mmCIF file of C-alpha atoms in Angstrom:
data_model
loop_
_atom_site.group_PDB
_atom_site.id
_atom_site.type_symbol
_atom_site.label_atom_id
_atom_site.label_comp_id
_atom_site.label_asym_id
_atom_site.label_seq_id
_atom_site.Cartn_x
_atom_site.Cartn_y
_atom_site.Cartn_z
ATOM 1 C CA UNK A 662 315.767 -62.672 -22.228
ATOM 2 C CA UNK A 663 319.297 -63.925 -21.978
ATOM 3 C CA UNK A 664 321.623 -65.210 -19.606
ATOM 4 C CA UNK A 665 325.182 -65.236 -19.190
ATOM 5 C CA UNK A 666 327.185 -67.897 -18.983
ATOM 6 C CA UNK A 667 328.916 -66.084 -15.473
ATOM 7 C CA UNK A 668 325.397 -65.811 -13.914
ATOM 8 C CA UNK A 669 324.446 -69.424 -14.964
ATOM 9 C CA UNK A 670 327.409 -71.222 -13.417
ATOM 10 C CA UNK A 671 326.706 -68.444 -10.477
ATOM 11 C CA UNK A 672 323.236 -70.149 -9.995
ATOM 12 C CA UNK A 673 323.846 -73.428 -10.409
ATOM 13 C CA UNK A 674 326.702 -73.333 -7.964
ATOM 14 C CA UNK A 675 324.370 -70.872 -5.273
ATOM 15 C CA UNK A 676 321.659 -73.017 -5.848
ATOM 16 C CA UNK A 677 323.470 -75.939 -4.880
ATOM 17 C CA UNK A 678 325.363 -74.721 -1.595
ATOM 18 C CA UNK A 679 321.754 -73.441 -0.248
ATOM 19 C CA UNK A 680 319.899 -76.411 -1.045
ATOM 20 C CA UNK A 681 321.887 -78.708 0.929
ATOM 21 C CA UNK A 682 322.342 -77.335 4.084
ATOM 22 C CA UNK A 683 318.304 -76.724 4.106
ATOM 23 C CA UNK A 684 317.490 -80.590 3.297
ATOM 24 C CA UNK A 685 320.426 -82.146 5.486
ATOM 25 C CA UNK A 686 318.783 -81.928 8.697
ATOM 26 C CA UNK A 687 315.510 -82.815 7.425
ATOM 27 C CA UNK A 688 317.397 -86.286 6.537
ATOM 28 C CA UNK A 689 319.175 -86.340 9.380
ATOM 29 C CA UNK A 690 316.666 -86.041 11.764
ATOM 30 C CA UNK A 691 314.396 -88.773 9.445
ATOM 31 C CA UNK A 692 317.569 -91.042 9.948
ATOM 32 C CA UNK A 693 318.900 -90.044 13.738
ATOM 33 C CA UNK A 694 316.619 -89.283 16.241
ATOM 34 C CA UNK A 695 318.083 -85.906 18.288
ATOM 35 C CA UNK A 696 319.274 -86.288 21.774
ATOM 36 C CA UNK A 697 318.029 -84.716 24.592
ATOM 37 C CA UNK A 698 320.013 -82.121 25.221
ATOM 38 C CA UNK A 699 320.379 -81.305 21.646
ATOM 39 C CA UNK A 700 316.497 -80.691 21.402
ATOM 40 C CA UNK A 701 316.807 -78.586 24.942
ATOM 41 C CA UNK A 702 319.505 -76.617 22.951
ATOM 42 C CA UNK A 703 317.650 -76.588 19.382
ATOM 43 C CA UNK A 704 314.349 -74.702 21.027
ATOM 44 C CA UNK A 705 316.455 -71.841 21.930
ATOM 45 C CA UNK A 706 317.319 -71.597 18.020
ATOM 46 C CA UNK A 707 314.052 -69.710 17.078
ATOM 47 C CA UNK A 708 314.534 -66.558 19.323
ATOM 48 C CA UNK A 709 318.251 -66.658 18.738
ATOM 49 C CA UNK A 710 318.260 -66.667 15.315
ATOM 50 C CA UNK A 711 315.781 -63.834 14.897
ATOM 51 C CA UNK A 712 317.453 -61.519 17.118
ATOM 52 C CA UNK A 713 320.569 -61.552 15.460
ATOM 53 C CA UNK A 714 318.986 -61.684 12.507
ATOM 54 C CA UNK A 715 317.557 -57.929 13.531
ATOM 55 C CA UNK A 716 320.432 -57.440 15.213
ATOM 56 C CA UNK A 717 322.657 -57.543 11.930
ATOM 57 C CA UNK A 718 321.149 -54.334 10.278
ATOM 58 C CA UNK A 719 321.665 -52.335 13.599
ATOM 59 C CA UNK A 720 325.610 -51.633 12.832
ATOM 60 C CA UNK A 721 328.402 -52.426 10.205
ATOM 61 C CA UNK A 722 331.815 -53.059 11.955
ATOM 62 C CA UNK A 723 334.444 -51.581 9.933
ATOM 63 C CA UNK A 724 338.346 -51.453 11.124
ATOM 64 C CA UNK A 725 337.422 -52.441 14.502
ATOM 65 C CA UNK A 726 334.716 -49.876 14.771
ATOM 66 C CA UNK A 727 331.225 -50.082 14.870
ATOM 67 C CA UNK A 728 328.964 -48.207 12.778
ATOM 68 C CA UNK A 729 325.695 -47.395 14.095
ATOM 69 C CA UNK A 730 323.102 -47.350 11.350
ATOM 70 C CA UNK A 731 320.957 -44.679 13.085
ATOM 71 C CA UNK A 732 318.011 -45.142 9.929
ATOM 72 C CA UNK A 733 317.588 -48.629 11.195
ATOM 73 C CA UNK A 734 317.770 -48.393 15.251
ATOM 74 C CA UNK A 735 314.672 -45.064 14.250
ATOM 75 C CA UNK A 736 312.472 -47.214 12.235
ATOM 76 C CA UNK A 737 312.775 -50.014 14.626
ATOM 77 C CA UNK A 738 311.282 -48.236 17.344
ATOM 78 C CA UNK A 739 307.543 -47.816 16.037
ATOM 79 C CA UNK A 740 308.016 -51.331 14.610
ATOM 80 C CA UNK A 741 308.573 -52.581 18.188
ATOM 81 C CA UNK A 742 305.796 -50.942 19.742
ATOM 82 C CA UNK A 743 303.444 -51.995 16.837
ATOM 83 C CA UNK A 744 304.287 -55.665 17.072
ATOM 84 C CA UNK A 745 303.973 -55.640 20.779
ATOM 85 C CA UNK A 746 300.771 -53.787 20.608
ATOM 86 C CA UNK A 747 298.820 -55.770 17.590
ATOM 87 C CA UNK A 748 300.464 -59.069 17.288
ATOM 88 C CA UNK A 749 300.378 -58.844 13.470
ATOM 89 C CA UNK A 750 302.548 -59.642 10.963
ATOM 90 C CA UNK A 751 301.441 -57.264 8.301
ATOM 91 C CA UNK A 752 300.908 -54.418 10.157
ATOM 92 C CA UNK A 753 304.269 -54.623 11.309
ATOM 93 C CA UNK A 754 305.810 -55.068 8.312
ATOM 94 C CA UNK A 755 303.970 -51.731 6.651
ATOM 95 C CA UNK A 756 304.612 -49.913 9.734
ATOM 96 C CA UNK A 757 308.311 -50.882 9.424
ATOM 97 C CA UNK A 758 308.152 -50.103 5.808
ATOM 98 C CA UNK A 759 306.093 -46.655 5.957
ATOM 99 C CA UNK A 760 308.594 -45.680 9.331
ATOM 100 C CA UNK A 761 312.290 -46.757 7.594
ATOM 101 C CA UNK A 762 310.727 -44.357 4.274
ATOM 102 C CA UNK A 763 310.002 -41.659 6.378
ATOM 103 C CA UNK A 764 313.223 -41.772 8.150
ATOM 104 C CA UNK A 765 314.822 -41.619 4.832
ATOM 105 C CA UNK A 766 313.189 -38.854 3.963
ATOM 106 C CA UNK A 767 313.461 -36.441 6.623
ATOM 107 C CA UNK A 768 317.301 -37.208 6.738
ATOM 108 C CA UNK B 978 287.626 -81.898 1.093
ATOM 109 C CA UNK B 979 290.081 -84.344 2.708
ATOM 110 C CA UNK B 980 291.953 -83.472 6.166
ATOM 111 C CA UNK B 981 295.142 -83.060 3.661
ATOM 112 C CA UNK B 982 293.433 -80.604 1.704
ATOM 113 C CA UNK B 983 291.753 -78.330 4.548
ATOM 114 C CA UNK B 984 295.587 -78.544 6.285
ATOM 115 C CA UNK B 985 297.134 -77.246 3.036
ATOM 116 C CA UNK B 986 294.800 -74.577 2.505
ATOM 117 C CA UNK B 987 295.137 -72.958 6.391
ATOM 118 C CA UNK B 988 298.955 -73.465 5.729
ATOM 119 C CA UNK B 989 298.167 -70.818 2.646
ATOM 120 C CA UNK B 990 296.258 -68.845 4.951
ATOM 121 C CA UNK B 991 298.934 -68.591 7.699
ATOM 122 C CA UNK B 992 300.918 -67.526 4.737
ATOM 123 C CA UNK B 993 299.244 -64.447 3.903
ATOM 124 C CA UNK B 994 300.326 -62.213 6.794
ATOM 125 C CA UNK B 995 303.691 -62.496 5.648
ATOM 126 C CA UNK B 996 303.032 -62.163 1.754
ATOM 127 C CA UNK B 997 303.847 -57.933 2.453
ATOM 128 C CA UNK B 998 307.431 -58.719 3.689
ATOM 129 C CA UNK B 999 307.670 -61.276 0.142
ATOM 130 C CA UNK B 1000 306.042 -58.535 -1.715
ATOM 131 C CA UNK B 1001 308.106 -55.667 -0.510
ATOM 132 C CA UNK B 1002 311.645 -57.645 -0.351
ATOM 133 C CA UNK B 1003 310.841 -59.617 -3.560
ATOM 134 C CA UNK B 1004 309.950 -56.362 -5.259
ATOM 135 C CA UNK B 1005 312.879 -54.708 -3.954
ATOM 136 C CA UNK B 1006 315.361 -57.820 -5.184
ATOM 137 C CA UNK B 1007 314.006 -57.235 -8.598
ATOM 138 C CA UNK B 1008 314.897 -53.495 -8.900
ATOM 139 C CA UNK B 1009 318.338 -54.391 -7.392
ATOM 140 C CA UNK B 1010 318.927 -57.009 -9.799
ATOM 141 C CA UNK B 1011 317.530 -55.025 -12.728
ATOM 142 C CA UNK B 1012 319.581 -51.916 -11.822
ATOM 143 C CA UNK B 1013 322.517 -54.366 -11.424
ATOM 144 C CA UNK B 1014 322.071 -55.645 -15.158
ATOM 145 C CA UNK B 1015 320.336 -58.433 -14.174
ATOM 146 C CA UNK B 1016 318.021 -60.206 -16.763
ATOM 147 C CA UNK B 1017 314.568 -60.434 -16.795
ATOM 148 C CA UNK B 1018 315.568 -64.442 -16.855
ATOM 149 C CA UNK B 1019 318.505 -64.358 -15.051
ATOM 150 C CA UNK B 1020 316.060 -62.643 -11.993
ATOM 151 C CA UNK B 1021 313.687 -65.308 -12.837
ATOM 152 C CA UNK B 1022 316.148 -68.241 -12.058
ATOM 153 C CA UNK B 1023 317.735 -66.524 -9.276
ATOM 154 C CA UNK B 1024 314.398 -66.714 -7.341
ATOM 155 C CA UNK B 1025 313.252 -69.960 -8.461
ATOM 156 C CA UNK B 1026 316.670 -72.067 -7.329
ATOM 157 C CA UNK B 1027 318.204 -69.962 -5.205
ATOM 158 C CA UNK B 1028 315.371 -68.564 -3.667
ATOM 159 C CA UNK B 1029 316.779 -66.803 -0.543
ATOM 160 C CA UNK B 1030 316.301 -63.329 0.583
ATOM 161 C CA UNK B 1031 319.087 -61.509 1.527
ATOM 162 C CA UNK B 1032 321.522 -63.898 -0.237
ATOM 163 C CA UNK B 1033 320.057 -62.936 -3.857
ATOM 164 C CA UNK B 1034 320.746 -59.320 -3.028
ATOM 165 C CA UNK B 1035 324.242 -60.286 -2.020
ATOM 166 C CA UNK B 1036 324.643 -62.232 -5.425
ATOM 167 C CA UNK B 1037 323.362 -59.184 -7.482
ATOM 168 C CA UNK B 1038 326.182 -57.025 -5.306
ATOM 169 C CA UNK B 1039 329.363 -59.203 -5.989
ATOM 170 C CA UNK B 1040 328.221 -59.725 -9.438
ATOM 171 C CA UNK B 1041 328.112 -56.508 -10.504
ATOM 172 C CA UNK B 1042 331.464 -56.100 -9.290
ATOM 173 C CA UNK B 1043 332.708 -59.174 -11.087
ATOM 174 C CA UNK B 1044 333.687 -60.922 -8.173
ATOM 175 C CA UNK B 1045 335.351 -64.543 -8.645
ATOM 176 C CA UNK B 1046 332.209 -67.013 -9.163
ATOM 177 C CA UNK B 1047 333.736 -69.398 -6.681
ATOM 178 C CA UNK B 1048 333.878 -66.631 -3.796
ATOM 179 C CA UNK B 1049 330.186 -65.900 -4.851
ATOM 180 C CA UNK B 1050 329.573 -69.174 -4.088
ATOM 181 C CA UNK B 1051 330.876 -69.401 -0.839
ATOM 182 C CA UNK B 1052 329.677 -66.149 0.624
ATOM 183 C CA UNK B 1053 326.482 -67.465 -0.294
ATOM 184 C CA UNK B 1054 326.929 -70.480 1.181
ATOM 185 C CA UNK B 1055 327.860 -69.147 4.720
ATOM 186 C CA UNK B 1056 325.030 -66.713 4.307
ATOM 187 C CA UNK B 1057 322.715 -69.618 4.032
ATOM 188 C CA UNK B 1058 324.274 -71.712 6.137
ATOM 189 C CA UNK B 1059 321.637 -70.447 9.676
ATOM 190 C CA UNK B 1060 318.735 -72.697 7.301
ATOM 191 C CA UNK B 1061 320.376 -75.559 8.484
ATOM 192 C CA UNK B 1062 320.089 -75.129 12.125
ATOM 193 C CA UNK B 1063 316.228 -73.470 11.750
ATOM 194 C CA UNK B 1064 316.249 -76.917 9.622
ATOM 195 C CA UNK B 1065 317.162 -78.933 12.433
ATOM 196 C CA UNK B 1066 314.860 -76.894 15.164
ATOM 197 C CA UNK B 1067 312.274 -77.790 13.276
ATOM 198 C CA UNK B 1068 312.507 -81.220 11.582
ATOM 199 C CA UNK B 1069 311.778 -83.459 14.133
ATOM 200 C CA UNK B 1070 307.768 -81.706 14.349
ATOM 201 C CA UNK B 1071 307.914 -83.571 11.129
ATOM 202 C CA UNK B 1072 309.711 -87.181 11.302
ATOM 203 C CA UNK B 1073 306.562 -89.143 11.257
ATOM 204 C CA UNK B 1074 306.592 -88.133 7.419
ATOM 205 C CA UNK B 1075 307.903 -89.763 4.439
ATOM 206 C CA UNK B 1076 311.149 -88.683 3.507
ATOM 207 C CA UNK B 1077 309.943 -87.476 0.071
ATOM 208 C CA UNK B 1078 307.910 -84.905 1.849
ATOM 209 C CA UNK B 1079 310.702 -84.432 4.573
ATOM 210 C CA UNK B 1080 312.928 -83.655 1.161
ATOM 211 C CA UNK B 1081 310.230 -81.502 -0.453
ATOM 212 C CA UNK B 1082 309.930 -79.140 3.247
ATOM 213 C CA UNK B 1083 313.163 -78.725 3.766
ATOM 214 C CA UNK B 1084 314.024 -77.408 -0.137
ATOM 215 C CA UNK B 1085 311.247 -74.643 0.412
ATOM 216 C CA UNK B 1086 312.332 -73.833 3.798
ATOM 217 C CA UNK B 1087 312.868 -69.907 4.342
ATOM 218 C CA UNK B 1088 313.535 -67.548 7.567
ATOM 219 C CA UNK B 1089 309.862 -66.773 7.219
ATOM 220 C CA UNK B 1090 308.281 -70.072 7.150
ATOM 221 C CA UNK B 1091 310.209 -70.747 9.442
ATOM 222 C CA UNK B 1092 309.389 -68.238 12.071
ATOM 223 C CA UNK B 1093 305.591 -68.993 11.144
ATOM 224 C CA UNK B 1094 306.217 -72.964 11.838
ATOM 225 C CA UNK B 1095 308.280 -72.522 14.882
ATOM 226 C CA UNK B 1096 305.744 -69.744 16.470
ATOM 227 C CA UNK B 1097 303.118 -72.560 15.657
ATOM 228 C CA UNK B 1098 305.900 -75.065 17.851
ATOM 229 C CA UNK B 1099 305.249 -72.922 21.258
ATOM 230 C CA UNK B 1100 302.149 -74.361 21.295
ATOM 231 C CA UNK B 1101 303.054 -78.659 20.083
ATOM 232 C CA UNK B 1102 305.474 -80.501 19.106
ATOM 233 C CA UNK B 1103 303.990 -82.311 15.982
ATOM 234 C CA UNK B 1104 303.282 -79.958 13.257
ATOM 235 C CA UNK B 1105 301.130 -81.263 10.022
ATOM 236 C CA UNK B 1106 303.345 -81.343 6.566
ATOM 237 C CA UNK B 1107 300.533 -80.403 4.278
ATOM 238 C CA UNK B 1108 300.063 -77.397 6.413
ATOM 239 C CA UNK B 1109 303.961 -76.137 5.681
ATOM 240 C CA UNK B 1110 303.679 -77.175 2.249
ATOM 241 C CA UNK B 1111 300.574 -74.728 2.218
ATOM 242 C CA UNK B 1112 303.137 -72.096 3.863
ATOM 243 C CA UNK B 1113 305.714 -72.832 1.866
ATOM 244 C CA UNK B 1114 304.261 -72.887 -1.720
ATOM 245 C CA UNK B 1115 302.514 -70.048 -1.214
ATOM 246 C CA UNK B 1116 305.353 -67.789 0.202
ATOM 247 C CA UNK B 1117 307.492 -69.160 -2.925
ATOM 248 C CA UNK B 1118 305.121 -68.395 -5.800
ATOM 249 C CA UNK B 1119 304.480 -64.833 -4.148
ATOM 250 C CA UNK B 1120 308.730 -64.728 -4.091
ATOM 251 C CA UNK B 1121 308.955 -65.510 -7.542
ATOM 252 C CA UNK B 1122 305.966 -63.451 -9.046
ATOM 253 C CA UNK B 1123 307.001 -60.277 -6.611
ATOM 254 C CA UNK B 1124 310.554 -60.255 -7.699
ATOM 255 C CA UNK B 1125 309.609 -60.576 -11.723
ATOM 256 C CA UNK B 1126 307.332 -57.085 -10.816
ATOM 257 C CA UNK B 1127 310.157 -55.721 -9.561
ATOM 258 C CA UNK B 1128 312.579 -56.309 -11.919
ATOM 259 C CA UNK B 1129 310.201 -54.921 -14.623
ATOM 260 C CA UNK B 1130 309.139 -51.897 -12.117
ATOM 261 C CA UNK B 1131 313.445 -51.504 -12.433
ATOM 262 C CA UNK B 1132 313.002 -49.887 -15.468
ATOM 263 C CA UNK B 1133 311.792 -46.779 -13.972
ATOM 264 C CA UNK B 1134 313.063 -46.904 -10.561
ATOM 265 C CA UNK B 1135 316.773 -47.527 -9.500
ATOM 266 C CA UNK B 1136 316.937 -47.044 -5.741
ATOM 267 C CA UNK B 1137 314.495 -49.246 -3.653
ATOM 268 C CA UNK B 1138 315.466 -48.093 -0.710
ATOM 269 C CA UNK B 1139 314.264 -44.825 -0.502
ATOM 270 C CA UNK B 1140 310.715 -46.332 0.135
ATOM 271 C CA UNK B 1141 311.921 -48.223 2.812
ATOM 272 C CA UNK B 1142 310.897 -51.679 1.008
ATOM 273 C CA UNK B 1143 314.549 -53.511 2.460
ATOM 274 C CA UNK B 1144 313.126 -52.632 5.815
ATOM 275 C CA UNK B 1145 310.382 -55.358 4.926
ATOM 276 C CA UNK B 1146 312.442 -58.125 6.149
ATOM 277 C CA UNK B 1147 313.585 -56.946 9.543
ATOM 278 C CA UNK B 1148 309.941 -55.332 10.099
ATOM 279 C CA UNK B 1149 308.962 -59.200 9.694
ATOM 280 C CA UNK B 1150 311.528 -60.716 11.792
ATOM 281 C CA UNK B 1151 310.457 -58.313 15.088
ATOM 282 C CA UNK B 1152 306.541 -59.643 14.528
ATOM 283 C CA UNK B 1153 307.703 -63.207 14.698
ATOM 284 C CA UNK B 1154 310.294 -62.838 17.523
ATOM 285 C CA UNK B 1155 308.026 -60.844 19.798
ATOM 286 C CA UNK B 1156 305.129 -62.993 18.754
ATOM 287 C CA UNK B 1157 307.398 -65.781 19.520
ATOM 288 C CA UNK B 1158 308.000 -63.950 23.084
ATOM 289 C CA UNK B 1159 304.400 -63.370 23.842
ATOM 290 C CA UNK B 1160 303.449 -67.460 23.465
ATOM 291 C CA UNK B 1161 305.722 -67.506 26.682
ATOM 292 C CA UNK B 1162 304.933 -68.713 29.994
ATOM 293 C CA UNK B 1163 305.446 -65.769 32.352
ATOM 294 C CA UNK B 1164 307.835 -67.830 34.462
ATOM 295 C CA UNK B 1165 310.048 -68.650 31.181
ATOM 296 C CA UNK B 1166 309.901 -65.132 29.540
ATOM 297 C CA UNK B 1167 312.167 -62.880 31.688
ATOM 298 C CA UNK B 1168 314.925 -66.628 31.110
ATOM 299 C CA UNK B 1169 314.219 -66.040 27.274
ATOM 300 C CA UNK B 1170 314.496 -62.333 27.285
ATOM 301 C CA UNK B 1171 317.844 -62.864 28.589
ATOM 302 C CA UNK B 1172 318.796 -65.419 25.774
ATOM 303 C CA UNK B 1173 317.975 -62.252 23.835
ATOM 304 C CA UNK B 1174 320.337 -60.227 25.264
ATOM 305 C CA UNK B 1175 322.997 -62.467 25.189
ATOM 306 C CA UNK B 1176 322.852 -62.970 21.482
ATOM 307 C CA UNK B 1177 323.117 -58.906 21.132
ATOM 308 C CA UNK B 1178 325.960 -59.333 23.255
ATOM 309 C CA UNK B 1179 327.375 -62.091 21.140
ATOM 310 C CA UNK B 1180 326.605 -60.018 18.186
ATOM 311 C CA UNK B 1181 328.781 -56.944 19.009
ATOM 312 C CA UNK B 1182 331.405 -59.079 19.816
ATOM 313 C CA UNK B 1183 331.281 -61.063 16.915
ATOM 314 C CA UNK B 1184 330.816 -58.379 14.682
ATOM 315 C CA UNK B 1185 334.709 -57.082 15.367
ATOM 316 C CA UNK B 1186 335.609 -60.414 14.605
ATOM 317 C CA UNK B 1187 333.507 -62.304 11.827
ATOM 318 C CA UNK B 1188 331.868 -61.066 8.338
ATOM 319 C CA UNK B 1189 328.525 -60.080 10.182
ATOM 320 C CA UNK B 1190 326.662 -63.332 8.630
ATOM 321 C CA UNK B 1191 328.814 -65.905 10.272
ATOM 322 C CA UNK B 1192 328.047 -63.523 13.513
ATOM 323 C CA UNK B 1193 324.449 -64.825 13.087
ATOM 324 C CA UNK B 1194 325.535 -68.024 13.374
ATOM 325 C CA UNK B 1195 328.196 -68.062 15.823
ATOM 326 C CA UNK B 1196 326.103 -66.049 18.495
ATOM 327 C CA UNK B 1197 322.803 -67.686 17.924
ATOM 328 C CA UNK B 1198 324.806 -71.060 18.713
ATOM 329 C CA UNK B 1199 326.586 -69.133 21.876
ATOM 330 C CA UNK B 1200 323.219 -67.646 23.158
ATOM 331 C CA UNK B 1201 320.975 -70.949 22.670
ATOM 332 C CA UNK B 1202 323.732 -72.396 24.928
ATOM 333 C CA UNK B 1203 324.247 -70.694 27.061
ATOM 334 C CA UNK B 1204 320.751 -70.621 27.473
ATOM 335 C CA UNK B 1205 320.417 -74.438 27.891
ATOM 336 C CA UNK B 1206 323.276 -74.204 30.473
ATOM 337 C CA UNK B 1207 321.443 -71.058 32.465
ATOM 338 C CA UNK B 1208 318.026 -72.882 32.316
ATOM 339 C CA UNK B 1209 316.407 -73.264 35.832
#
């Protein structure tokens, strides 16, 4: 059990630059209340976010090339069709898991 | 049992589909960090104040490499940064409560809880804060506890990803999108499938451009506006 005086500052600093950006808009929005068209743009932020979220594992751009990760775009196909077709969150995820392993290890 | 209490406990419940993804990406963190050289505590604090995914990986990466803390910090920082505006989508559901509690949500706030809370936000627009706390608590204890296994599991195994655990995450993040998709109205899906694949288009662009986390950000804000502007 130790701890390094590198990885200390490391997590006091990473702790710190994560926190606030998740409580700001909780106090902001307690404070300000959103406009309109902020809200209108806000409730696109949920299906945005996600898809580049699953987006970002499909390629690494390197010198102005991109890299297709063809292990990810594979296992992401049965994942799709099993989310579509049960709606569940942990089926997906060990069909996702089980597919991206067996990908793996017939490559 | 008070309406607090039964509201807390379904928050837990509507927690545990998403414990696997915890399990499998917390488990996987704590090989990385152990095979890293990690400690047991260091791994420990990591996921108790940090406590974010894909950032604590990144962490364990630079570090290893003894990159400057300071740059550390800042990747981190930008890799965080997309809490702020799933903060902000889903805040106001919960202005009508104190700003202790207000404090408390947003501090435990995580892509998953998220996507649970805002799937849950299809439906109303008020959502109950001893419900998220449920969500929240839960998914952080199962963070913490899941990445401890791991690191101790790192002992024998060094390379997580050849059982596909990392895959965990994204798995998750197609359930809640395309659960997101299926809440729809029929007239407002094919508008919202489009916002989709304007953010892939974003993100190839963006990805010649911009370290690929900042691409996150940059073309979920250029998608969700261009979805506002294209609305009918």
């Amino acid at each position: 059990m130790t701890i390094s005086t590198t990885m200390l500052l490391i997590i006091i600093g990473c702790c710190l630059v994560t926190l606030i950006p998740r409580i700001a808009p909780f106090i902001l929005v307690k404070k300000v209340s959103l406009p309109k068209w902020m809200t209108d743009w806000l409730s696109y932020i949920p299906i945005c976010i996600l898809t580049a979220l699953i987006v970002q594992g499909m390629w690494t751009a390197e010198q102005g090339k991109l890299i297709i990760s063809w292990h990810y775009m594979l296992a992401l196909i049965p994942t799709v069709i099993v989310a579509l077709w049960t709606r569940s969150l942990a089926v997906t995820v060990i069909v996702g898991v089980v597919a991206m392993a067996l990908v793996r290890m017939f490559s | 049992m008070d309406e607090d209490q039964q509201q807390f406990i379904q928050g837990v419940r509507d927690c545990l589909p998403t414990l696997l993804g915890y399990i499998g990406i917390g488990a996987a963190f704590g090989i990385v960090g152990a095979s890293s050289n990690v400690s047991l505590l260091e791994i420990a604090l990591l996921s108790l104040l940090v406590y974010a995914g894909s950032a604590q990986f990144i962490i364990c990466a630079l570090f290893v490499v003894h990159t400057p803390i300071s740059v550390i910090v800042a990747t981190t920082f930008i890799v965080n940064l997309r809490h702020f505006l799933m903060g902000l989508a889903i805040a106001p559901a919960f202005s009508q409560y104190s700003m202790k509690q207000n404090v408390l949500l947003g501090t435990l706030l995580t892509d998953e809880t998220f996507g649970v809370a805002a799937s849950k936000l299809t439906k109303q627009t008020k959502l109950n804060a001893s419900w998220m706390h449920g969500l929240n608590i839960t998914a952080y204890l199962c963070w913490l506890l899941s990445s401890l296994a791991g690191a101790m599991l790192g002992q024998w195994i060094e390379e997580p990803t050849v059982f596909g655990l990392d895959f965990a995450l994204p798995a998750m993040f197609v359930a809640l999108l395309i659960i997101q998709l299926q809440q729809q109205a029929a007239g407002k899906l094919m508008h919202l499938l489009a916002v989709v694949g304007y953010t892939i288009v974003f993100m190839v662009v963006f990805s010649f451009i911009v370290p690929s986390h900042l691409a996150v950000l940059l073309s979920t804000m250029s998608a969700a506006t261009i979805g506002v502007l294209t609305k009918r």
